[in-house]
Amino acid sequence: MSDSANTMWGGRFADGPDAIMEAINASIGFDHRLARQDIEGSRAHAAMLAAQGIITDSDAEAIRKGLLTVLSEIEGGTFVFSTALEDIHMNVEARLKELIGEPAGRLHTARSRNDQVALDFRMWVRDQCDAALTGIAALQKALLGQAETGADLVMPGFTHLQTAQPVTWGHHMMAYVEMLARDAGRFSDARARMNECPLGTAALAGTSFPIDRDMTAQELSFDRPAANSLDAVSDRDFALEFLSAASICAMHLSRLAEELVIWSSAQFRFVTMSDRFSTGSSIMPQKKNPDAAELTRAKIGRVLGATVGLFTVMKGLPLTYSKDMQEDKEQVFDAADSLMLALAAMEGMVRDMAANPEALRAAASSGFSTATDLADWLVREAGLPFRDAHHVTGRLVAMAEAEGKDLPDLTLDQMKSAHESITDGVFDVLGVDNSVRSRTSYGGTAPDQVRAQIALWKERLA
Ligand code: ARG
């Protein structure tokens, strides 16, 4: 064996790898992020090997101590990663050998890097599900805070970004609480499904050693060992599910971010973003830019890109492990980092921002926002079929528009000219406060209804 041949499989090889081979093959540049999971998995594996009498207790103890040293070196930043050692698994094992000698060579009994990487990555993604759940809950609390202070603050509700009907700020904030709750549900579901342990499935076929897979599964907080060894080493569904949930969540954040960008503009002035989450311009002294919101709006690009990327890597791969699957990690790392940062930034922005009641009310009162209330009044008080009421109201809107007025500014005579049965009682429903107060149906924007939802969510998130 030449000196340059790999120490892990050098027995079969006469020559070491070409530099380009090493460059395309190495994953240590990114999979060093799996160090903690790798060492946890190895500790559980060694303990199980000893419990089953496959290695001695003293070897297991040497391995346990050695792995702790390796972990502290990595966390302390003194560990020297080697590209020649390809990935985190071989870097850790090689260092363990330097530290404890011969027993290190027994750690890989009844295990392969295939089940090892499947385990490490799964545990990493499982942690990210937890991080996403924490980030989502924090953002929901910030939204609840906004909803509570603005439970009856009137603002325009939009469809097609055209003024539709008055709603409340609280109701609008609570819409995002609901969206994020579905995101949380997706991360929890994915977490529950991924919680099967692949360790001990070895290269692909299982092992002839009398291992105890229940023990390692339990030790590593999995619900059970994965039932099919071929599936366990080739499954990356857990990462795809995480990315899918992350994509939908990032899309939600993008929508909220877009609203903040619009609302904080000089044309809308619905909200003032805090200085802490804004930037200035190097040339225009008056500018206060919502950069954090814009970047949050953009993060979906990376997250969805990662999702499409990993689907494309996995598509068409035959069972079981193929090296293609090493391309699974960087995109998931980037997507997870992007999502956690976007959640944190959004939480900060929402917590800090201040609604502008005057601008919200003025906007809610313009654009004939209570036209539906007028039509509903005609149905309720004058007995018109809704389609006719819609038509009559449309004529009044056209009349008001031609005079540059809003609906409440029309005279009773003008109202009567559209339909003789209109009385001055109609003016009661044309104000925005009455409008929102009247929307008492379940899930509607009436302040009492919104307050009930806030109370419910405060309890759920407590
Ligand atoms: N670095 C590899 C990966 O991330 C580990 C598994 C290697 N397995 C193998 N049979 N070469 O996929």
XYZ file of N, CA and C in Angstrom, residues 102-355:
762
model
N -6.089 1.684 19.528
C -6.778 0.507 18.981
C -8.299 0.427 19.193
N -8.824 0.735 20.389
C -10.280 0.605 20.571
C -11.089 1.431 19.571
N -10.509 2.521 19.057
C -11.224 3.355 18.093
C -11.640 2.550 16.869
N -10.791 1.593 16.515
C -11.062 0.767 15.338
C -12.251 -0.162 15.523
N -12.705 -0.338 16.764
C -13.843 -1.233 17.026
C -15.190 -0.513 16.970
N -15.130 0.816 16.962
C -16.376 1.595 16.982
C -17.247 1.324 15.759
N -16.607 1.101 14.628
C -17.378 0.981 13.388
C -17.926 -0.437 13.158
N -17.794 -1.306 14.181
C -18.368 -2.655 14.085
C -19.892 -2.550 13.923
N -20.455 -3.336 13.009
C -21.912 -3.376 12.811
C -22.490 -2.022 12.412
N -21.688 -1.213 11.750
C -22.159 0.099 11.317
C -21.473 0.457 10.009
N -22.102 1.344 9.251
C -21.528 1.825 8.006
C -21.701 3.337 8.004
N -20.973 4.013 7.150
C -21.223 5.449 7.051
C -22.619 5.719 6.474
N -23.181 4.690 5.825
C -24.509 4.905 5.235
C -25.587 5.088 6.300
N -25.584 4.196 7.307
C -26.569 4.406 8.380
C -26.122 5.539 9.303
N -24.797 5.746 9.370
C -24.281 6.815 10.226
C -24.724 8.194 9.719
N -24.572 8.414 8.427
C -24.943 9.729 7.899
C -26.468 9.894 7.916
N -27.176 8.803 7.661
C -28.646 8.870 7.697
C -29.101 9.279 9.100
N -28.405 8.729 10.104
C -28.730 9.057 11.501
C -28.382 10.513 11.825
N -27.136 10.894 11.531
C -26.666 12.234 11.908
C -27.556 13.308 11.288
N -27.818 13.133 10.010
C -28.565 14.156 9.282
C -30.008 14.207 9.790
N -30.559 13.052 10.080
C -31.926 12.988 10.585
C -32.035 13.704 11.937
N -31.037 13.465 12.781
C -31.069 14.134 14.087
C -30.905 15.647 13.929
N -30.086 16.047 12.956
C -29.886 17.480 12.727
C -31.203 18.113 12.260
N -31.863 17.464 11.332
C -33.124 18.005 10.805
C -34.201 18.006 11.899
N -34.178 16.957 12.731
C -35.136 16.893 13.837
C -34.956 18.109 14.764
N -33.693 18.461 15.052
C -33.429 19.656 15.866
C -33.963 20.918 15.192
N -33.847 20.946 13.871
C -34.314 22.139 13.148
C -35.838 22.256 13.175
N -36.516 21.121 13.215
C -37.981 21.174 13.376
C -38.309 21.843 14.708
N -37.557 21.463 15.745
C -37.784 22.071 17.058
C -37.478 23.570 17.024
N -36.383 23.923 16.355
C -36.018 25.343 16.266
C -37.092 26.123 15.517
N -37.631 25.528 14.461
C -38.685 26.202 13.694
C -39.918 26.401 14.574
N -40.250 25.380 15.363
C -41.429 25.490 16.237
C -41.242 26.615 17.260
N -40.028 26.724 17.793
C -39.743 27.790 18.753
C -39.846 29.159 18.073
N -39.253 29.274 16.903
C -39.279 30.545 16.169
C -40.694 30.959 15.789
N -41.487 29.984 15.389
C -42.868 30.263 15.000
C -43.674 30.741 16.208
N -43.503 30.061 17.340
C -44.253 30.452 18.548
C -43.892 31.876 18.970
N -42.616 32.220 18.865
C -42.189 33.579 19.241
C -42.845 34.615 18.330
N -42.881 34.318 17.052
C -43.511 35.254 16.117
C -45.016 35.349 16.367
N -45.630 34.213 16.667
C -47.071 34.249 16.965
C -47.348 35.135 18.180
N -46.473 35.058 19.168
C -46.662 35.894 20.362
C -46.530 37.372 20.020
N -45.585 37.696 19.173
C -45.430 39.098 18.757
C -46.679 39.574 18.015
N -47.221 38.711 17.159
C -48.441 39.071 16.418
C -49.624 39.232 17.375
N -49.683 38.350 18.376
C -50.752 38.455 19.384
C -50.677 39.786 20.114
N -49.466 40.212 20.431
C -49.269 41.501 21.107
C -49.838 42.632 20.265
N -49.531 42.605 18.964
C -50.054 43.625 18.044
C -51.582 43.537 17.970
N -52.094 42.319 17.915
C -53.539 42.118 17.791
C -54.258 42.661 19.015
N -53.651 42.460 20.162
C -54.280 42.894 21.404
C -54.367 44.425 21.470
N -53.280 45.110 21.126
C -53.334 46.584 21.188
C -54.234 47.146 20.098
N -54.398 46.429 19.003
C -55.195 46.968 17.907
C -56.434 46.153 17.613
N -57.052 45.594 18.668
C -58.206 44.717 18.439
C -59.359 45.451 17.765
N -59.536 46.741 18.058
C -60.618 47.452 17.351
C -60.115 48.619 16.513
N -58.863 48.567 16.195
C -58.284 49.577 15.310
C -58.750 49.283 13.878
N -59.438 50.258 13.278
C -60.023 50.007 11.957
C -59.006 50.244 10.855
N -58.967 49.350 9.900
C -58.085 49.500 8.730
C -58.816 48.958 7.509
N -58.359 49.288 6.329
C -59.029 48.719 5.163
C -58.618 47.256 4.976
N -59.594 46.413 4.647
C -59.267 45.072 4.189
C -59.209 45.130 2.676
N -58.314 44.356 2.100
C -58.129 44.431 0.651
C -58.461 43.109 -0.038
N -58.973 43.206 -1.249
C -58.867 42.097 -2.192
C -58.305 42.740 -3.455
N -57.481 42.024 -4.175
C -56.795 42.585 -5.366
C -55.980 43.834 -5.006
N -55.620 43.998 -3.753
C -54.994 45.214 -3.214
C -55.849 46.464 -3.482
N -57.143 46.251 -3.683
C -58.109 47.355 -3.776
C -58.917 47.334 -2.486
N -59.263 48.514 -1.997
C -60.039 48.580 -0.767
C -61.308 47.758 -0.918
N -61.539 46.847 0.049
C -62.697 45.952 -0.046
C -63.713 46.286 1.042
N -63.385 45.975 2.288
C -64.265 46.258 3.415
C -63.389 46.616 4.613
N -63.934 47.411 5.541
C -63.140 47.710 6.738
C -62.932 46.436 7.560
N -61.749 46.280 8.089
C -61.455 45.180 9.024
C -60.700 45.798 10.201
N -60.312 44.966 11.139
C -59.505 45.505 12.237
C -58.066 45.027 12.116
N -57.185 45.849 12.626
C -55.757 45.521 12.701
C -55.574 44.196 13.425
N -56.314 44.029 14.517
C -56.217 42.796 15.294
C -56.569 41.577 14.449
N -57.599 41.714 13.653
C -58.039 40.604 12.808
C -56.966 40.252 11.779
N -56.378 41.299 11.220
C -55.324 41.094 10.217
C -54.117 40.385 10.849
N -53.714 40.803 12.030
C -52.585 40.156 12.721
C -52.913 38.684 13.013
N -54.148 38.452 13.439
C -54.538 37.084 13.804
C -54.591 36.150 12.589
N -54.772 36.726 11.409
C -54.737 35.896 10.189
C -53.369 35.212 10.084
N -52.309 35.956 10.412
C -50.960 35.373 10.344
C -50.723 34.370 11.470
N -51.365 34.598 12.616
C -51.246 33.615 13.709
C -51.788 32.262 13.240
N -52.896 32.301 12.518
C -53.488 31.056 11.987
C -52.555 30.394 10.966
N -52.031 31.214 10.046
C -51.142 30.658 9.014
C -49.937 29.973 9.655
N -49.373 30.654 10.655
C -48.186 30.107 11.321
C -48.523 28.855 12.127
N -49.760 28.780 12.610
C -50.170 27.576 13.347
C -50.158 26.368 12.402
N -50.576 26.582 11.164
C -50.525 25.467 10.200
C -49.069 25.092 9.909
N -48.210 26.103 9.834
C -46.782 25.810 9.631
C -46.257 24.962 10.778
N -46.599 25.364 11.996
C -46.147 24.610 13.167
C -46.663 23.173 13.087
N -47.908 23.018 12.672
C -48.482 21.677 12.524
C -47.683 20.839 11.538
N -47.265 21.468 10.445
C -46.483 20.722 9.448
C -45.122 20.292 10.007
N -44.458 21.188 10.748
C -43.162 20.803 11.330
C -43.348 19.698 12.377
N -44.419 19.779 13.166
C -44.647 18.719 14.170
C -44.940 17.387 13.502
N -45.778 17.417 12.481
C -46.097 16.175 11.762
C -44.834 15.557 11.169
N -44.036 16.407 10.525
C -42.805 15.915 9.891
C -41.881 15.321 10.953
N -41.791 16.016 12.079
C -40.928 15.546 13.164
C -41.380 14.170 13.655
N -42.676 14.007 13.814
C -43.187 12.725 14.315
C -42.882 11.604 13.320
N -43.021 11.895 12.031
C -42.808 10.862 11.012
C -41.323 10.505 10.879
N -40.449 11.496 11.070
C -39.015 11.226 10.872
C -38.384 10.562 12.099
N -39.166 10.378 13.161
C -38.555 9.949 14.415
C -38.366 8.430 14.525
N -37.787 7.846 13.478
C -37.417 6.434 13.462
C -35.911 6.350 13.241
N -35.270 5.480 13.980
C -33.800 5.466 13.996
C -33.211 4.535 12.927
N -32.372 5.085 12.034
C -31.757 4.244 10.993
C -30.493 3.521 11.468
N -29.978 3.887 12.643
C -28.707 3.311 13.090
C -28.824 1.794 13.262
N -27.820 1.081 12.768
C -27.826 -0.374 12.889
C -28.330 -1.059 11.628
N -28.770 -0.270 10.647
C -29.136 -0.893 9.372
C -27.869 -1.141 8.552
N -26.743 -0.575 9.054
C -25.419 -0.790 8.467
C -25.369 -0.340 7.007
N -24.613 -1.035 6.171
C -24.405 -0.536 4.807
C -25.718 -0.479 4.048
N -26.515 -1.534 4.145
C -27.831 -1.578 3.501
C -28.654 -2.789 3.926
N -27.956 -3.852 4.364
C -28.654 -5.133 4.537
C -28.889 -5.519 5.986
N -28.447 -4.647 6.923
C -28.461 -5.051 8.318
C -27.114 -5.682 8.648
N -27.025 -6.341 9.793
C -25.727 -6.882 10.212
C -25.899 -8.255 10.846
N -24.808 -9.014 10.835
C -24.842 -10.341 11.469
C -24.497 -10.259 12.951
N -24.029 -9.081 13.402
C -23.750 -8.929 14.843
C -25.067 -8.824 15.610
N -25.083 -9.344 16.861
C -26.331 -9.343 17.642
C -26.615 -7.967 18.266
N -26.836 -6.981 17.435
C -27.035 -5.615 17.946
C -28.437 -5.448 18.538
N -28.603 -4.390 19.319
C -29.905 -4.075 19.907
C -30.345 -2.709 19.380
N -31.142 -2.727 18.349
C -31.538 -1.463 17.712
C -32.533 -0.684 18.555
N -33.282 -1.405 19.376
C -34.210 -0.677 20.264
C -33.436 0.184 21.257
N -32.323 -0.366 21.709
C -31.536 0.370 22.698
C -30.987 1.668 22.110
N -30.403 1.596 20.919
C -29.855 2.836 20.336
C -30.968 3.814 19.971
N -32.079 3.268 19.481
C -33.201 4.152 19.132
C -33.655 4.935 20.367
N -33.773 4.218 21.468
C -34.242 4.850 22.700
C -33.215 5.859 23.224
N -31.967 5.432 23.197
C -30.861 6.281 23.668
C -30.845 7.616 22.915
N -31.181 7.589 21.632
C -31.105 8.796 20.802
C -32.479 9.465 20.649
N -33.408 9.093 21.547
C -34.747 9.714 21.606
C -35.595 9.515 20.350
N -35.416 8.370 19.712
C -36.315 8.029 18.602
C -37.464 7.181 19.143
N -38.582 7.189 18.414
C -39.736 6.407 18.850
C -39.507 4.907 18.662
N -38.740 4.566 17.625
C -38.513 3.156 17.298
C -37.414 3.077 16.238
N -36.819 1.877 16.042
C -35.874 1.729 14.941
C -36.625 1.643 13.605
N -36.021 2.141 12.549
C -36.624 2.032 11.211
C -36.691 0.559 10.817
N -37.789 0.158 10.179
C -38.096 -1.267 10.022
C -37.437 -1.942 8.826
N -36.993 -1.177 7.851
C -36.410 -1.796 6.658
C -35.049 -1.170 6.385
N -34.027 -2.005 6.400
C -32.665 -1.465 6.301
C -32.405 -0.778 4.962
N -32.973 -1.310 3.891
C -32.760 -0.702 2.567
C -33.374 0.692 2.529
N -34.580 0.785 3.060
C -35.276 2.073 3.123
C -34.522 3.046 4.022
N -34.074 2.541 5.173
C -33.483 3.431 6.180
C -32.232 4.143 5.674
N -31.383 3.454 4.905
C -30.160 4.122 4.437
C -30.399 4.998 3.208
N -31.513 4.783 2.536
C -31.714 5.574 1.304
C -32.812 6.626 1.446
N -33.457 6.674 2.606
C -34.555 7.621 2.801
C -34.046 9.025 3.127
N -34.510 9.997 2.354
C -34.275 11.400 2.711
C -35.601 12.167 2.779
N -36.688 11.418 2.933
C -38.010 12.064 3.051
C -38.034 13.090 4.175
N -37.328 12.759 5.260
C -37.363 13.668 6.416
C -36.855 15.052 6.035
N -35.812 15.085 5.200
C -35.272 16.381 4.774
C -36.230 17.061 3.796
N -36.840 16.255 2.930
C -37.783 16.826 1.962
C -39.018 17.375 2.657
N -39.478 16.664 3.684
C -40.646 17.157 4.422
C -40.306 18.436 5.170
N -39.106 18.446 5.761
C -38.682 19.665 6.455
C -38.639 20.834 5.475
N -38.039 20.589 4.298
C -37.924 21.663 3.309
C -39.297 22.098 2.798
N -40.211 21.156 2.649
C -41.549 21.500 2.164
C -42.261 22.377 3.189
N -42.182 21.967 4.449
C -42.792 22.774 5.505
C -42.111 24.142 5.575
N -40.785 24.141 5.428
C -40.034 25.400 5.482
C -40.421 26.307 4.314
N -40.674 25.714 3.157
C -41.042 26.520 1.984
C -42.376 27.227 2.211
N -43.331 26.489 2.739
C -44.648 27.103 2.963
C -44.538 28.196 4.022
N -43.771 27.901 5.065
C -43.591 28.895 6.125
C -42.880 30.138 5.576
N -41.838 29.938 4.784
C -41.099 31.074 4.207
C -42.005 31.871 3.263
N -42.912 31.171 2.594
C -43.874 31.865 1.724
C -44.794 32.749 2.566
N -45.237 32.238 3.707
C -46.071 33.050 4.596
C -45.307 34.285 5.080
N -44.055 34.075 5.471
C -43.250 35.198 5.949
C -43.068 36.223 4.839
N -42.940 35.722 3.625
C -42.763 36.608 2.473
C -44.005 37.486 2.257
N -45.167 36.909 2.472
C -46.402 37.683 2.304
C -46.511 38.764 3.377
N -46.207 38.398 4.606
C -46.244 39.386 5.679
C -45.202 40.479 5.430
N -44.021 40.051 4.998
C -42.951 41.006 4.713
C -43.392 41.994 3.636
N -44.044 41.485 2.621
C -44.530 42.345 1.535
C -45.525 43.376 2.069
N -46.388 42.939 2.979
C -47.346 43.883 3.547
C -46.615 44.978 4.331
N -45.582 44.585 5.056
C -44.842 45.579 5.828
C -44.135 46.570 4.908
N -43.628 46.061 3.797
C -42.968 46.952 2.833
C -43.988 47.970 2.296
N -45.157 47.481 1.927
C -46.191 48.377 1.396
C -46.657 49.339 2.494
N -46.965 48.795 3.647
C -47.545 49.599 4.724
C -46.607 50.689 5.241
N -45.298 50.421 5.164
C -44.361 51.407 5.714
C -43.988 52.469 4.682
N -44.537 52.363 3.460
C -44.199 53.350 2.427
C -44.866 54.687 2.737
N -44.317 55.764 2.192
C -44.858 57.115 2.416
C -46.284 57.212 1.887
N -46.617 56.399 0.879
C -47.955 56.440 0.299
C -48.990 55.802 1.228
N -48.614 54.805 1.976
C -49.556 54.125 2.884
C -49.473 54.658 4.318
N -48.265 54.677 4.850
C -48.019 55.099 6.235
C -48.899 54.344 7.244
N -49.199 53.109 6.985
C -49.999 52.319 7.929
C -49.184 51.960 9.173
N -47.879 51.707 8.970
C -47.024 51.366 10.113
C -45.731 52.144 10.074
N -45.158 52.309 11.251
C -43.798 52.814 11.354
C -42.943 51.662 11.837
N -41.927 51.332 11.035
C -41.002 50.277 11.434
C -39.972 50.899 12.374
N -39.476 50.096 13.303
C -38.503 50.647 14.245
C -37.169 50.880 13.550
N -36.386 51.799 14.108
C -35.041 52.047 13.588
C -34.210 50.773 13.644
N -34.485 49.976 14.654
C -33.685 48.758 14.855
C -33.816 47.780 13.708
N -34.909 47.866 12.973
C -35.108 46.941 11.847
C -35.242 47.682 10.515
N -34.585 48.855 10.438
C -34.598 49.622 9.190
C -33.167 50.043 8.877
N -32.972 50.490 7.653
C -31.659 51.026 7.286
C -31.855 52.368 6.604
N -30.776 53.137 6.511
C -30.842 54.418 5.817
C -30.258 54.278 4.427
N -30.260 55.397 3.701
C -29.667 55.407 2.374
C -28.381 56.208 2.423
N -27.387 55.771 1.648
C -26.107 56.481 1.659
C -26.188 57.790 0.883
N -27.231 57.966 0.088
C -27.326 59.215 -0.691
C -28.557 60.043 -0.336
N -29.688 59.393 -0.021
C -30.929 60.133 0.226
C -31.196 60.215 1.725
N -30.947 61.389 2.303
C -31.000 61.508 3.775
C -32.377 61.210 4.367
N -33.441 61.376 3.587
C -34.790 61.191 4.144
C -35.186 59.720 4.251
N -34.410 58.837 3.595
C -34.865 57.445 3.456
C -34.762 56.632 4.743
N -35.800 55.815 4.943
C -35.742 54.783 5.976
C -36.258 53.528 5.290
N -35.363 52.619 5.016
C -35.719 51.467 4.182
C -36.037 50.224 5.016
N -37.069 49.482 4.587
C -37.445 48.278 5.339
C -36.635 47.060 4.880
N -35.308 47.172 4.958
C -34.444 46.104 4.421
C -34.733 44.731 5.024
N -34.997 44.699 6.340
C -35.222 43.394 6.978
C -36.465 42.732 6.384
N -37.486 43.557 6.132
C -38.710 43.007 5.534
C -38.434 42.544 4.096
N -37.675 43.321 3.369
C -37.379 42.941 1.981
C -36.584 41.641 1.923
N -35.594 41.516 2.818
C -34.786 40.294 2.818
C -35.612 39.091 3.257
N -36.520 39.318 4.207
C -37.412 38.238 4.629
C -38.322 37.842 3.466
N -38.763 38.838 2.729
C -39.594 38.571 1.557
C -38.838 37.704 0.545
N -37.532 37.894 0.471
C -36.731 37.185 -0.543
C -36.296 35.784 -0.124
N -36.263 35.490 1.166
C -35.679 34.221 1.635
C -36.371 32.995 1.043
N -37.618 33.100 0.731
C -38.342 31.991 0.105
C -37.594 31.480 -1.133
N -36.883 32.361 -1.817
C -36.142 31.951 -3.017
C -35.126 30.873 -2.692
N -34.379 31.086 -1.610
C -33.368 30.099 -1.227
C -34.031 28.829 -0.705
N -35.080 28.998 0.107
C -35.701 27.832 0.747
C -36.367 26.945 -0.309
N -37.110 27.576 -1.191
C -37.774 26.810 -2.244
C -36.737 26.240 -3.216
N -35.674 27.007 -3.456
C -34.583 26.513 -4.315
C -33.997 25.227 -3.743
N -33.789 25.215 -2.437
C -33.252 24.022 -1.777
C -34.220 22.847 -1.915
N -35.510 23.151 -1.800
C -36.525 22.098 -1.898
C -36.499 21.461 -3.283
N -36.524 22.302 -4.298
C -36.467 21.791 -5.674
C -35.137 21.065 -5.900
N -34.069 21.639 -5.337
C -32.744 21.043 -5.487
C -32.691 19.628 -4.941
N -33.200 19.440 -3.728
C -33.108 18.102 -3.131
C -34.048 17.103 -3.813
N -35.225 17.555 -4.201
C -36.116 16.660 -4.970
C -35.385 16.187 -6.230
N -34.667 17.112 -6.858
C -33.992 16.787 -8.107
C -32.842 15.812 -7.875
N -32.139 15.970 -6.744
C -31.068 15.023 -6.407
C -31.647 13.629 -6.174
N -32.752 13.550 -5.450
C -33.298 12.249 -5.042
C -34.057 11.527 -6.154
N -34.600 12.312 -7.049
C -35.420 11.746 -8.121
C -34.633 10.717 -8.934
N -35.206 9.537 -9.104
C -34.583 8.536 -9.974
C -33.411 7.791 -9.376
N -33.055 8.050 -8.098
C -31.948 7.299 -7.495
C -32.402 5.875 -7.180
N -31.633 4.895 -7.633
C -31.987 3.510 -7.285
C -31.668 3.263 -5.810
N -32.288 2.272 -5.202
C -31.942 1.889 -3.838
C -30.547 1.288 -3.871
N -29.686 1.452 -2.888
C -30.002 2.206 -1.684
C -29.201 3.511 -1.680
N -28.069 3.525 -0.964
C -27.265 4.743 -0.918
C -26.551 4.986 -2.239
N -26.576 6.207 -2.697
C -25.718 6.643 -3.798
C -25.038 7.920 -3.338
N -23.841 8.149 -3.857
C -23.072 9.299 -3.394
C -23.770 10.614 -3.724
N -24.666 10.560 -4.703
C -25.488 11.743 -4.994
C -26.034 12.342 -3.702
N -26.346 11.421 -2.757
C -27.055 11.850 -1.546
C -26.211 12.725 -0.637
N -24.915 12.789 -0.908
C -24.078 13.732 -0.156
C -24.459 15.168 -0.504
N -25.098 15.337 -1.659
C -25.542 16.676 -2.088
C -26.831 17.095 -1.378
N -27.253 16.331 -0.372
C -28.496 16.670 0.334
C -28.297 17.765 1.379
N -27.057 17.876 1.911
C -26.898 18.631 3.147
C -26.821 20.141 3.002
N -25.967 20.621 2.084
C -25.734 22.069 2.026
C -27.025 22.844 1.830
N -27.888 22.309 0.975
C -29.124 23.042 0.694
C -30.036 23.063 1.917
N -30.061 21.939 2.640
C -30.903 21.906 3.841
C -30.326 22.850 4.900
N -28.998 22.840 5.035
C -28.366 23.764 5.987
C -28.747 25.205 5.645
N -28.600 25.546 4.378
C -28.866 26.929 3.967
C -30.335 27.292 4.157
N -31.216 26.346 3.805
C -32.650 26.623 3.949
C -33.017 26.806 5.417
N -32.474 25.953 6.274
C -32.780 26.049 7.705
C -32.254 27.365 8.269
N -31.005 27.711 7.926
C -30.441 28.985 8.412
C -31.308 30.155 7.948
N -31.714 30.102 6.693
C -32.505 31.206 6.123
C -33.849 31.326 6.837
N -34.480 30.181 7.065
C -35.799 30.221 7.706
C -35.704 30.736 9.139
N -34.730 30.231 9.892
C -34.617 30.650 11.304
C -34.326 32.148 11.391
N -33.484 32.634 10.488
C -33.156 34.061 10.498
C -34.380 34.893 10.110
N -35.107 34.421 9.120
C -36.303 35.145 8.675
C -37.355 35.186 9.791
N -37.515 34.066 10.489
C -38.482 34.035 11.600
C -38.069 35.025 12.687
N -36.781 35.024 13.021
C -36.295 35.916 14.078
C -36.443 37.375 13.658
N -36.111 37.668 12.412
C -36.211 39.049 11.925
C -37.666 39.503 11.923
N -38.547 38.620 11.503
C -39.965 38.986 11.458
C -40.506 39.199 12.866
N -40.063 38.370 13.777
C -40.510 38.533 15.163
C -40.086 39.905 15.682
N -38.859 40.288 15.415
C -38.369 41.598 15.849
C -39.136 42.738 15.199
N -39.353 42.620 13.913
C -40.069 43.686 13.185
C -41.478 43.854 13.717
N -42.163 42.724 13.903
C -43.564 42.781 14.346
C -43.645 43.324 15.770
N -42.733 42.848 16.617
C -42.758 43.308 18.010
C -42.555 44.824 18.080
N -41.635 45.323 17.259
C -41.240 46.735 17.341
C -42.163 47.691 16.593
N -42.883 47.231 15.600
C -43.567 48.167 14.709
C -44.755 48.841 15.403
N -45.075 50.042 14.923
C -46.211 50.769 15.508
C -47.234 51.065 14.422
N -48.473 50.638 14.668
C -49.548 50.957 13.728
C -49.866 52.441 13.824
